[in-house]
Coordinates of C-alpha atoms and ligand atoms in Angstrom, one line a residue:
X1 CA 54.4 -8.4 10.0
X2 CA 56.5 -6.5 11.9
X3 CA 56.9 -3.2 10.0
X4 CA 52.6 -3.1 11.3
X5 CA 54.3 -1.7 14.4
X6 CA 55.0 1.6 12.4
X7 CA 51.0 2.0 12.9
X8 CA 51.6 2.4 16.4
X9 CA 52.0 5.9 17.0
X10 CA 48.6 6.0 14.4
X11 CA 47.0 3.7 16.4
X12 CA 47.7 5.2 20.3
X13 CA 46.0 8.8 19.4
X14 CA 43.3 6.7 17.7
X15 CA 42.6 5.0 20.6
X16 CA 42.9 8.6 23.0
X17 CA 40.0 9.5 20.6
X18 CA 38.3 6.5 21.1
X19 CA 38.6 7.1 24.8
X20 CA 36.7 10.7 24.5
X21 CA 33.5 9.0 22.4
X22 CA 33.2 6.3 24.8
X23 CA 33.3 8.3 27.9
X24 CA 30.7 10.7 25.9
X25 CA 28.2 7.0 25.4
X26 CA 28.7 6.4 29.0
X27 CA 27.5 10.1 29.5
X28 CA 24.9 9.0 26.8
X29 CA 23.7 5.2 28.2
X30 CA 23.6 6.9 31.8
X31 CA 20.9 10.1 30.2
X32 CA 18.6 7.1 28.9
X33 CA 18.6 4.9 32.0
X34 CA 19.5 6.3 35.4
X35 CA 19.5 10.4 35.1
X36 CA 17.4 12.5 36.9
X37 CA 15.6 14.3 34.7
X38 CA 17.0 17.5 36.5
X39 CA 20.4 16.4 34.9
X40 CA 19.2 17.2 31.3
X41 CA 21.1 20.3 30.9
X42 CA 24.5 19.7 32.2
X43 CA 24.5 16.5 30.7
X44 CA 24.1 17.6 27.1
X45 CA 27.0 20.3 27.8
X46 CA 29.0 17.5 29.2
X47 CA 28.7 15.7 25.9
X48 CA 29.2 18.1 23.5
X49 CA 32.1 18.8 25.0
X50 CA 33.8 15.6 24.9
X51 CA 32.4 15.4 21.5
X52 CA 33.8 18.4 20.3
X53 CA 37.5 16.7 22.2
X54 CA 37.0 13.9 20.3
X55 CA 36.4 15.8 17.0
X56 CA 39.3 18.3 17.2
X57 CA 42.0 15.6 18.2
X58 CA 40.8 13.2 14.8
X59 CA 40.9 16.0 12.3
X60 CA 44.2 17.8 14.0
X61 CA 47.5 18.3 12.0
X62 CA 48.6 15.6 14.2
X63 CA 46.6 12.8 12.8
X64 CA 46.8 14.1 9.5
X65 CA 50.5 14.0 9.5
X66 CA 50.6 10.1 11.2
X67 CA 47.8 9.1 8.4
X68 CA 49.9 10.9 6.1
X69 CA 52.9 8.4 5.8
X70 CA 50.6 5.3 4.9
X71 CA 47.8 7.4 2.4
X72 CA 47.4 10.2 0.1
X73 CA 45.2 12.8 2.0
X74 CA 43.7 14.3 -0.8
X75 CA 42.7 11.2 -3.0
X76 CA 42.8 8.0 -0.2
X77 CA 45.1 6.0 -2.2
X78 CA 47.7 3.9 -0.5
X79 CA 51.1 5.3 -0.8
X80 CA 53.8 2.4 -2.0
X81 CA 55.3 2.0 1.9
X82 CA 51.6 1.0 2.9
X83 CA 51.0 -1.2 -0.3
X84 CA 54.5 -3.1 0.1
X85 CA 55.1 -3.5 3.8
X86 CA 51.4 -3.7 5.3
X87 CA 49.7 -6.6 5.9
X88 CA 46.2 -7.0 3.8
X89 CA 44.8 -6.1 7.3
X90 CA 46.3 -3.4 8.2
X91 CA 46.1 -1.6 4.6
X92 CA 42.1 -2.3 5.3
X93 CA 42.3 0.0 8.6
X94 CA 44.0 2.6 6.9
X95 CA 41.7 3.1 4.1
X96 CA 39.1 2.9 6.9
X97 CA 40.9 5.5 8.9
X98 CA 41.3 7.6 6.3
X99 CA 37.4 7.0 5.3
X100 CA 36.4 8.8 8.5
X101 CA 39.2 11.6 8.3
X102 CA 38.1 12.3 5.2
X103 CA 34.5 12.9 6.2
X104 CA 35.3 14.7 9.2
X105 CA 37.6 17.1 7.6
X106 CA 35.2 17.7 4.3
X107 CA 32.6 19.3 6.9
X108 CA 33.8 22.8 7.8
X109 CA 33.5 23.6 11.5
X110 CA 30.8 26.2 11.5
X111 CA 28.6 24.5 9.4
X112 CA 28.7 21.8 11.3
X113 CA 28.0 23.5 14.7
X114 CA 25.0 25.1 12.5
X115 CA 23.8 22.0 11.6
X116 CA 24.3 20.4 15.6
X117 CA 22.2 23.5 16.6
X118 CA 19.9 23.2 14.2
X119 CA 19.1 19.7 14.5
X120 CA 18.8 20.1 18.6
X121 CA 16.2 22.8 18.2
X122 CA 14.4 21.0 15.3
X123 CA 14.1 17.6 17.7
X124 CA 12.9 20.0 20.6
X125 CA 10.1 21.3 18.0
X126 CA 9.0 17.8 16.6
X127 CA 8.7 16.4 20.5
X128 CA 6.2 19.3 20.8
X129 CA 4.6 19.1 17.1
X130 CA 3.9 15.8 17.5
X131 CA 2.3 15.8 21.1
X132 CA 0.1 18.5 19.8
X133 CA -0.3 16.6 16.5
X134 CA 0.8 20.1 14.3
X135 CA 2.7 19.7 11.3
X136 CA 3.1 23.6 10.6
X137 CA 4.2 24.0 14.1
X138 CA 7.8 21.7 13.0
X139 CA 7.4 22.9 9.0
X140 CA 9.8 25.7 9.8
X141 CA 12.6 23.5 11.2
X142 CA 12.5 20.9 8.9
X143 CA 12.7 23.0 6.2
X144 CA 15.8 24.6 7.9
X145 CA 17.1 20.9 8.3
X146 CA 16.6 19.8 4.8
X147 CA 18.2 22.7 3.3
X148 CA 21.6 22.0 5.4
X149 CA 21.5 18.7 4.8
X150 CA 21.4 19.4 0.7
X151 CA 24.4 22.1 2.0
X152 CA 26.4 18.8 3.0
X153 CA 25.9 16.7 0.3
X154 CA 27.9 19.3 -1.4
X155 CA 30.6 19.6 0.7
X156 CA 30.5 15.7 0.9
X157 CA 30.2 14.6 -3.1
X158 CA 28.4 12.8 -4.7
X159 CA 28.4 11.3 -8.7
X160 CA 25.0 10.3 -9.0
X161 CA 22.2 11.4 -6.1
X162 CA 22.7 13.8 -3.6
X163 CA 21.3 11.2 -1.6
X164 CA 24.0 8.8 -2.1
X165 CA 26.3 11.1 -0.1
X166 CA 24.0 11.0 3.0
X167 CA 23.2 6.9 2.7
X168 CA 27.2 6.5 3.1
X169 CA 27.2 7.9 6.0
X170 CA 25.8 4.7 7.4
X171 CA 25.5 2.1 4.7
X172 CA 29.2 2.6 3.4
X173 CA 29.2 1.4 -0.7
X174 CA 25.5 1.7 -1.0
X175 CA 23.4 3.4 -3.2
X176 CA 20.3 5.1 -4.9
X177 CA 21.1 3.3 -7.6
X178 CA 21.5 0.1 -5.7
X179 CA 18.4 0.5 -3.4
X180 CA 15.9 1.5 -6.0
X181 CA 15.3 -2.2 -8.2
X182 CA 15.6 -3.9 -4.6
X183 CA 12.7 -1.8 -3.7
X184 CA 11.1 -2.3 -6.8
X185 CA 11.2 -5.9 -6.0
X186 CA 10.3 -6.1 -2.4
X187 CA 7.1 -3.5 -2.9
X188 CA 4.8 -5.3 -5.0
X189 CA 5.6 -8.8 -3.4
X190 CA 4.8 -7.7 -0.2
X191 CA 2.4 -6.1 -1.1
X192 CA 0.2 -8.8 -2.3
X193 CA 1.8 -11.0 0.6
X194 CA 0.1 -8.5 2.6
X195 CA -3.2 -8.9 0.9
X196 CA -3.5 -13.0 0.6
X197 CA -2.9 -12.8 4.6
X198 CA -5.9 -10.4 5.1
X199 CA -8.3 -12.6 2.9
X200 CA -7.4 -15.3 4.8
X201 CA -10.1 -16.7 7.1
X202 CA -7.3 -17.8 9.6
X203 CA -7.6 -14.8 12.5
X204 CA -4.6 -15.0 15.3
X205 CA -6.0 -15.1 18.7
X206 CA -4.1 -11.4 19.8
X207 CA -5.7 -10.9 23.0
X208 CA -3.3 -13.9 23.7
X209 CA -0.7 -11.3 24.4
X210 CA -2.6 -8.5 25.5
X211 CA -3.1 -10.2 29.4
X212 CA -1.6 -9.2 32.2
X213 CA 2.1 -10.3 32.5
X214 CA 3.9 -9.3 35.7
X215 CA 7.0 -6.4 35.1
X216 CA 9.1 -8.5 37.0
X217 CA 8.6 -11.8 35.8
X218 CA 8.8 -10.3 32.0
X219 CA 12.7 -9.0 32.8
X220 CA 13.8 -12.5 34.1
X221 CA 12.2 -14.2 31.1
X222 CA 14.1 -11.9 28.9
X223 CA 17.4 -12.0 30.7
X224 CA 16.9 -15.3 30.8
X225 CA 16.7 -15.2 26.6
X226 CA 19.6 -13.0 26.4
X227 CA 21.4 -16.0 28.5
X228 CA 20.5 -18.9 26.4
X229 CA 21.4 -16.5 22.8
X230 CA 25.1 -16.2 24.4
X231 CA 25.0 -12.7 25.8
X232 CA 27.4 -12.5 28.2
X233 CA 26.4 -10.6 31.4
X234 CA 30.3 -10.5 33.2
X235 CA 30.8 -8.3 30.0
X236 CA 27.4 -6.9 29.6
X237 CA 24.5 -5.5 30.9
X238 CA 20.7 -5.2 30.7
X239 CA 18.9 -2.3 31.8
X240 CA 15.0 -0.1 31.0
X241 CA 14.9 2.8 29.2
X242 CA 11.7 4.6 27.2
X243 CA 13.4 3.2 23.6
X244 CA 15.3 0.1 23.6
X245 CA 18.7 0.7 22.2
X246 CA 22.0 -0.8 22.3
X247 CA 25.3 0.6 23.7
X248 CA 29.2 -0.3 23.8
X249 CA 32.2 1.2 25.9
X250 CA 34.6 -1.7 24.5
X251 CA 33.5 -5.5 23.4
X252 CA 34.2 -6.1 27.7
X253 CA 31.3 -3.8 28.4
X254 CA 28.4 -3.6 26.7
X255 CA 25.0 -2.0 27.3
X256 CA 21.2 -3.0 26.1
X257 CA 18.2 -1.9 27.4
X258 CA 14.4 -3.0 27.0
X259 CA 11.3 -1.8 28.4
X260 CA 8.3 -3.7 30.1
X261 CA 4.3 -3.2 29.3
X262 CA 2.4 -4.9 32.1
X263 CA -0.6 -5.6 28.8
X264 CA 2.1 -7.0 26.4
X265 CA 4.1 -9.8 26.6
X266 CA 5.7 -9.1 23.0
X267 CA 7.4 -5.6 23.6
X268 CA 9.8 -6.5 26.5
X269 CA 10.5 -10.1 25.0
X270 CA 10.9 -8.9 21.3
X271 CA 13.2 -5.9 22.5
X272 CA 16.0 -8.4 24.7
X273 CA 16.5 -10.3 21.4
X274 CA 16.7 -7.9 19.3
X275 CA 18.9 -6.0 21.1
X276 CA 20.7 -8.7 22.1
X277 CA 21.1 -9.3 18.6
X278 CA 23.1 -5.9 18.2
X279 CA 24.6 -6.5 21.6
X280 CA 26.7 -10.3 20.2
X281 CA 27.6 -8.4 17.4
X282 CA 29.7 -5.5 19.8
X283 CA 30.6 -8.4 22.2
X284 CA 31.9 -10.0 19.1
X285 CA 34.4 -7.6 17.9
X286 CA 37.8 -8.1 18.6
X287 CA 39.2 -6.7 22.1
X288 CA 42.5 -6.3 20.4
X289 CA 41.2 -3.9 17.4
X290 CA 39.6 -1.7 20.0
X291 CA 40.2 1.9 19.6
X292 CA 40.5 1.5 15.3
X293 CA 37.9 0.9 13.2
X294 CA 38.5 -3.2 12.5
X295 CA 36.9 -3.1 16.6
X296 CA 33.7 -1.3 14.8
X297 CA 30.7 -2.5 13.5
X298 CA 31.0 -1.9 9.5
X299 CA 27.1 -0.4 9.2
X300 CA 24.0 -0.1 10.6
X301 CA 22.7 -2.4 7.8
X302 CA 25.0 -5.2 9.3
X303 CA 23.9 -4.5 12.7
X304 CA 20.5 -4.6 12.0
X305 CA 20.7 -8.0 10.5
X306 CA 22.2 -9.0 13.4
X307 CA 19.2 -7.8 15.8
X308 CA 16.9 -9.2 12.8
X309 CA 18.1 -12.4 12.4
X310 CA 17.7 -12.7 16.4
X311 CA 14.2 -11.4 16.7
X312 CA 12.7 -12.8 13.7
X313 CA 14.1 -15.7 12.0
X314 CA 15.0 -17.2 15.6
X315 CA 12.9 -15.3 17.6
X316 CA 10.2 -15.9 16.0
X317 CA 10.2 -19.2 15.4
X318 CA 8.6 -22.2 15.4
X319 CA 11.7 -24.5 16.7
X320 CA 12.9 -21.4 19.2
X321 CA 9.3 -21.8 20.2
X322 CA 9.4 -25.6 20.5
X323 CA 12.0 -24.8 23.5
X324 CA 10.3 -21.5 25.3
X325 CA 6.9 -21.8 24.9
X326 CA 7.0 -24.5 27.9
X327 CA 9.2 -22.1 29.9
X328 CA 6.9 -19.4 28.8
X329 CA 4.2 -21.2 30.3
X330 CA 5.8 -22.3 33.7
X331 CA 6.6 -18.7 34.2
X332 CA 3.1 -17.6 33.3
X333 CA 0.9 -20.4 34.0
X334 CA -2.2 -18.0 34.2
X335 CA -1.9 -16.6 31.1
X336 CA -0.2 -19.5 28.9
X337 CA -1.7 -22.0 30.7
X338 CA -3.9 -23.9 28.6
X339 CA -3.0 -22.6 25.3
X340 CA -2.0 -24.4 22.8
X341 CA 1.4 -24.2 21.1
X342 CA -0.1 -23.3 17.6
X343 CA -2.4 -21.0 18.6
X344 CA 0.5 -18.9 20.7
X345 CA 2.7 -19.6 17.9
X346 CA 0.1 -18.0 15.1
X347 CA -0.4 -14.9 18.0
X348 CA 3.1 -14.0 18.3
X349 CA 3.4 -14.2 14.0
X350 CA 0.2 -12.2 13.4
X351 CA -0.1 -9.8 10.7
X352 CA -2.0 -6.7 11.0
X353 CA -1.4 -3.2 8.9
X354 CA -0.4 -0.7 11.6
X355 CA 0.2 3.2 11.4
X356 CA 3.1 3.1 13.7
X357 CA 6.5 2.0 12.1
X358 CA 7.7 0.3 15.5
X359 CA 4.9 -1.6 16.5
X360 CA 4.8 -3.2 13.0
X361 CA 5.1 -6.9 12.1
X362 CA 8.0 -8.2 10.3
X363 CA 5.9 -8.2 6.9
X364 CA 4.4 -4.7 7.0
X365 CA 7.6 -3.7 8.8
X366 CA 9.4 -3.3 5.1
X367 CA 6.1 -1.0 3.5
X368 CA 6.7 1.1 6.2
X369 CA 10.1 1.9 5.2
X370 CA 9.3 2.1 1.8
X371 CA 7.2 5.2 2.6
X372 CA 9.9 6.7 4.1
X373 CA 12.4 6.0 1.8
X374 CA 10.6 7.3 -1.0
X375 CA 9.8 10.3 0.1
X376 CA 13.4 11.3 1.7
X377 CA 14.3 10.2 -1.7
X378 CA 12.1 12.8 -3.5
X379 CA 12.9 15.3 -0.6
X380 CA 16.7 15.3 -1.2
X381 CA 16.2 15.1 -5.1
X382 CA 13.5 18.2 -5.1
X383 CA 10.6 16.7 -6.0
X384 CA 8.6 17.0 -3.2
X385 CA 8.1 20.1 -1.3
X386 CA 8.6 20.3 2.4
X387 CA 5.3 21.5 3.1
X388 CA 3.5 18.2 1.3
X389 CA 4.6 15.5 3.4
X390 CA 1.5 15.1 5.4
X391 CA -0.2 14.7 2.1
X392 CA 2.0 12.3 0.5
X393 CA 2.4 10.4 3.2
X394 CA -0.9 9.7 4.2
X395 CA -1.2 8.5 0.6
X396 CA 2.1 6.5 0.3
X397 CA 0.4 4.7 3.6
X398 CA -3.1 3.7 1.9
X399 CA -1.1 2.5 -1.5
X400 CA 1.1 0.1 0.3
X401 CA -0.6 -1.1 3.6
X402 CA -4.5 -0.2 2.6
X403 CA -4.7 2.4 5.8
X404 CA -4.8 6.0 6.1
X405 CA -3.2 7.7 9.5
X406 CA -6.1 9.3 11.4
X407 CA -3.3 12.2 12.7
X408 CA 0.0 13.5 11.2
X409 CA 1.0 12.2 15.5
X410 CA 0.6 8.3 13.8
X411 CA 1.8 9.7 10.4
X412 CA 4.5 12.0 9.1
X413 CA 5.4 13.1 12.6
X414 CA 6.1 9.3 14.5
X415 CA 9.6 9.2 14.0
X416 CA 12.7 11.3 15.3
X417 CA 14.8 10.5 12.9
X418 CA 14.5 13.4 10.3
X419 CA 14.6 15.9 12.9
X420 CA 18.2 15.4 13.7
X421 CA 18.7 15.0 10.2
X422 CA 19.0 11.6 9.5
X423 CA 18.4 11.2 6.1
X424 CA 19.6 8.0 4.6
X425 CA 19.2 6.4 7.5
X426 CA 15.9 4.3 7.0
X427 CA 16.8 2.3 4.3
X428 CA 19.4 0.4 6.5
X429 CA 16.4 -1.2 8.2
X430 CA 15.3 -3.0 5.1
X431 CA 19.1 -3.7 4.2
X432 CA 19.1 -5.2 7.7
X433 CA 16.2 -7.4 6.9
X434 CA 17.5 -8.6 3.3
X435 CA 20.6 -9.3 5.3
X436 CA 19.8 -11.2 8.0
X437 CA 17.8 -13.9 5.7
X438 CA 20.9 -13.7 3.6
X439 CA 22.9 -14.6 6.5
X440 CA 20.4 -17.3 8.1
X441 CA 19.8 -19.2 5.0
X442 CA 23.9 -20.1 5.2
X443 CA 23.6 -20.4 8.7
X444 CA 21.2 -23.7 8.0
X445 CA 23.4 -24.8 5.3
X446 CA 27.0 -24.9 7.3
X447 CA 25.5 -25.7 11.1
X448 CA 24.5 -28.8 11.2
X449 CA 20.8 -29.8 12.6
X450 CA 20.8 -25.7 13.4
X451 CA 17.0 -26.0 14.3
X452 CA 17.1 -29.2 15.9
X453 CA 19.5 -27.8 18.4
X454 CA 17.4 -25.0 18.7
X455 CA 14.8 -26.5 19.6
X456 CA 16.5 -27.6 21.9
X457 CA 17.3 -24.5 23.8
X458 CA 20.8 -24.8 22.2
X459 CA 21.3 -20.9 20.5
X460 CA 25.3 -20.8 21.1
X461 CA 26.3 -22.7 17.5
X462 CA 23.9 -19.5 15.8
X463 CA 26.2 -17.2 17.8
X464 CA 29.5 -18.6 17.7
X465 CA 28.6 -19.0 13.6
X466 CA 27.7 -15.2 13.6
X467 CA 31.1 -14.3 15.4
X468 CA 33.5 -16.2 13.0
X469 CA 31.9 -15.1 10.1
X470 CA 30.4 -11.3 11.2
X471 CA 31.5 -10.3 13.8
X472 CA 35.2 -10.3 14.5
X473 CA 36.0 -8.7 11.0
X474 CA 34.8 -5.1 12.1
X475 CA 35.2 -2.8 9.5
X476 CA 38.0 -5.3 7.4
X477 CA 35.5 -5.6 4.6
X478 CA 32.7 -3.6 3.4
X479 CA 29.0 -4.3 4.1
X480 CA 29.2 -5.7 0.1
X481 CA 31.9 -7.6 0.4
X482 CA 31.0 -9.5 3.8
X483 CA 27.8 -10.4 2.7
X484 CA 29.7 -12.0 -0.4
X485 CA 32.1 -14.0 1.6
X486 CA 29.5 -15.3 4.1
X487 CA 26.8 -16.6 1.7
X488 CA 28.7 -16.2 -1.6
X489 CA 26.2 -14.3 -3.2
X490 CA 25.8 -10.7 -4.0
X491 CA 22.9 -8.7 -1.7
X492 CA 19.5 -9.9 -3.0
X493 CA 15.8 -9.8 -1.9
X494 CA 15.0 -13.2 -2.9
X495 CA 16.2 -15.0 0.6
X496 CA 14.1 -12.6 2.5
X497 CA 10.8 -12.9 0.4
X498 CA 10.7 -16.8 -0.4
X499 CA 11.2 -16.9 3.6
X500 CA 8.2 -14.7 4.6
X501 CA 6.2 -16.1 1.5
X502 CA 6.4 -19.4 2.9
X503 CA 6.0 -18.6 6.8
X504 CA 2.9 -16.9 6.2
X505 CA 1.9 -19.2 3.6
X506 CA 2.0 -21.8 6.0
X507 CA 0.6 -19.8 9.1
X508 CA -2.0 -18.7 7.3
X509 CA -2.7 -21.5 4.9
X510 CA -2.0 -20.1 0.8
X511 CA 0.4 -21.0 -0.8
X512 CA 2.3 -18.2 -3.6
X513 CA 3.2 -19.7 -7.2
X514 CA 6.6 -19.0 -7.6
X515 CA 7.2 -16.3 -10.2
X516 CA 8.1 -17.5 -13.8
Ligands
ZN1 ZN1 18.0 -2.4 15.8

């Protein structure tokens, strides 16, 4: 349509913006990998200074104005030019655009250089609360930090929860209301999942993948992974960082990292894929929408179905498997040698209740962010004190996974994320999971012999499926509304359980009655 071309002006500050944040993640990708850590400092000025660039120029008059002809600023509805002469499409990035304007612009500048100050000096405090495994020592700050982030769920909105206005931030559309039966679901069937695999008298040989695996061999096995999943290196790259995470400067130049254990064959392996996962998905979006929100990823939810579906329902495996665990053992003869398939293949799918979140299997993974859900929940809703976390966690952990944390370090304190303030954040990481089975179940159905062909070594049909269908919409659709038009179906946790009750069934030899 050619009247789309009215967007332009729109469009070309956009993408200045989008030039500011993705000089800032360079700044950001370059602090995790190659820094010296005498570059600490400056480099945190030197982002929140482009940062603060970035922030000023979205929320100026200017844009306001140029999003202005195509919206109503005060309510987000489409004004009659936009609804007549836009294509479907570009209506979608308005409403999107306006989405973002809309939450930058609710948040008045102070408090939100409060809350950025806050949050910095709270992480600073939990690093050293949790190395000296004291709770009091970060009570102070997280106090501080829950109490601002109750201040913006008021300057944000909300109808139901004040939690709901905090989950939008990165699950757009979801809700309290939404999360809470899925949960009810998941818990109890996991949780007796979790029980008929530790009465079973089948015990995974760990120590399997506890030898000695060379650093250097471990990154070629895992580049070589990220090859055969479709990851492009002329417009990627793979680097080591202390936390895995995934990066992009534009679909052309995108950025994971891993990290090698000499004693663990699973951590450097399990990290390529599943950042590779999130690393298609940015590859995947359209070069074209770059700079607007149709060239982002639509939530983390999504994303994390993408690195899910990679590291577990491929990864995983027993076909993907079928085609490694040869290569696997010409690479480390020593180790792999003489095993057999099944044995490896039990090892690398054993089930164990852990007290550390990341280090968890993919059935306990979903306990563990049931904890954490539930008690942000009850946090944000002012049920449960600041001051009783330790308490109700360590209680939350021996309901669901049957284990007690010996230290708040492997308890309350293991995680960053409510230091910074993200509340709301955890519960994409189940999403993710209910997701990704959603999304692999229709994989099987519309690629023909999917497995065979992986089996085969052959991964690219997976990815070029996940492209068409995920990737190269962006943010054209909400999380809701994708899920519906790739499997037809609304978000449910039946995919994800009838797919882990039947794995570990089979692995470790129960079978579970379907529910009447
Ligand atoms: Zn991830």
């Amino acid at each position: 349509m050619g009247s789309d071309a009215s967007l332009d002006s729109l469009k070309t500050k956009l993408l200045t913006i989008h030039h500011l944040k993705n000089a800032s993640a360079v700044l950001s990708w370059d602090q995790e990998t190659y820094m010296p850590s005498g570059g600490g400092p400056a480099r945190a000025e030197q982002i929140a200074t482009l940062q603060t660039l970035a922030h000023e120029a979205f929320i100026s008059p200017e844009t306001e104005k140029l999003l202005g002809t195509w919206v109503d600023i005060p309510t987000g509805q489409l004004l009659e030019k936009a609804r007549t002469t836009l294509a479907k499409s570009s209506q979608a990035l308005i409403k999107e655009i306006w989405r973002d304007f809309n939450h930058a612009s609710k948040l008045p500048s102070a408090f939100v250089n409060t809350l950025e100050r806050e949050c910095s000096l709270a992480q600073q405090v939990w690093t050293e609360a949790r190395k000296k495994n004291d709770f009091s020592l970060f009570l102070p700050n997280l106090r501080t930090v829950v109490t601002l982030k109750l201040e913006e769920t008021q300057y944000l909105g909300y109808s139901d929860s004040p939690y709901d206005a905090l989950l939008d931030e990165f699950e757009p559309g979801s809700t309290v209301e939404q999360l809470k039966p899925l949960v009810g679901t998941l818990r109890p069937r996991l949780v007796s999942l979790l029980q008929h695999v530790l009465n079973s008298s089948i015990k995974p040989k760990t120590s399997l993948l506890t030898q000695s695996f060379a650093h250097a061999a471990q990154l070629e096995f895992g580049e070589t992974v990220l090859r055969k999943m479709g990851y492009e290196f002329d417009r990627g790259r793979l680097d080591q960082s202390a936390h895995p995470f995934t990066t992009s400067f534009h679909p052309n130049d995108v950025r994971v990292t891993t990290r090698v254990f000499e004693q663990d064959f699973q951590s450097c392996l399990f990290s390529c894929i599943h950042e590779g996962g999130h690393g298609l998905y940015e590859q995947g979006l359209l070069p074209e929408h770059y700079g607007t929100p149709l060239g982002e990823a639509v939530s983390l939810g999504i994303h994390e179905s993408q690195s899910r579906l990679w590291e577990n329902a491929v990864g995983r495996s027993r076909p993907f498997w079928k085609h490694f665990f040869p290569l696997a053992q010409s690479v480390f003869p020593e180790q792999f040698g003489n095993t057999a398939f099944d044995e490896f293949y039990l090892a690398i799918n054993h089930v164990q209740p852990s007290l550390v979140r990341v280090e968890a299997d993919e059935l306990t993974y979903n306990l563990h962010i049931m904890v954490r859900f539930e008690i942000e929940l009850d946090l944000i809703e002012g049920r449960t004190r600041v001051e009783d976390l330790p308490e109700v966690w360590n209680q939350k952990m021996q309901d669901y996974l049957g284990i007690t944390p010996d230290r708040n370090t492997n308890g309350v304190l293991q995680d960053v994320h409510w230091s910074f303030g993200a509340f709301g954040y955890f519960p994409t990481y189940t999403l993710g999971n209910l997701y990704a089975s959603m999304f692999y179940e229709q994989a099987k159905q519309e690629i023909p012999n999917l497995e065979r062909g992986i089996a085969e070594g052959n991964l690219l049909p997976l990815k070029e499926w996940l492209n068409q269908k995920i990737h190269r919409w962006g943010r054209q659709y909400s999380p809701e509304e994708l899920v519906r038009r790739v499997t037809g179906q609304d978000l449910s946790p039946e995919p994800f359980l009838n797919y882990l009750e039947h794995k570990f069934g089979d692995l470790y030899d129960f079978s579970i009655k379907p529910e009447t």
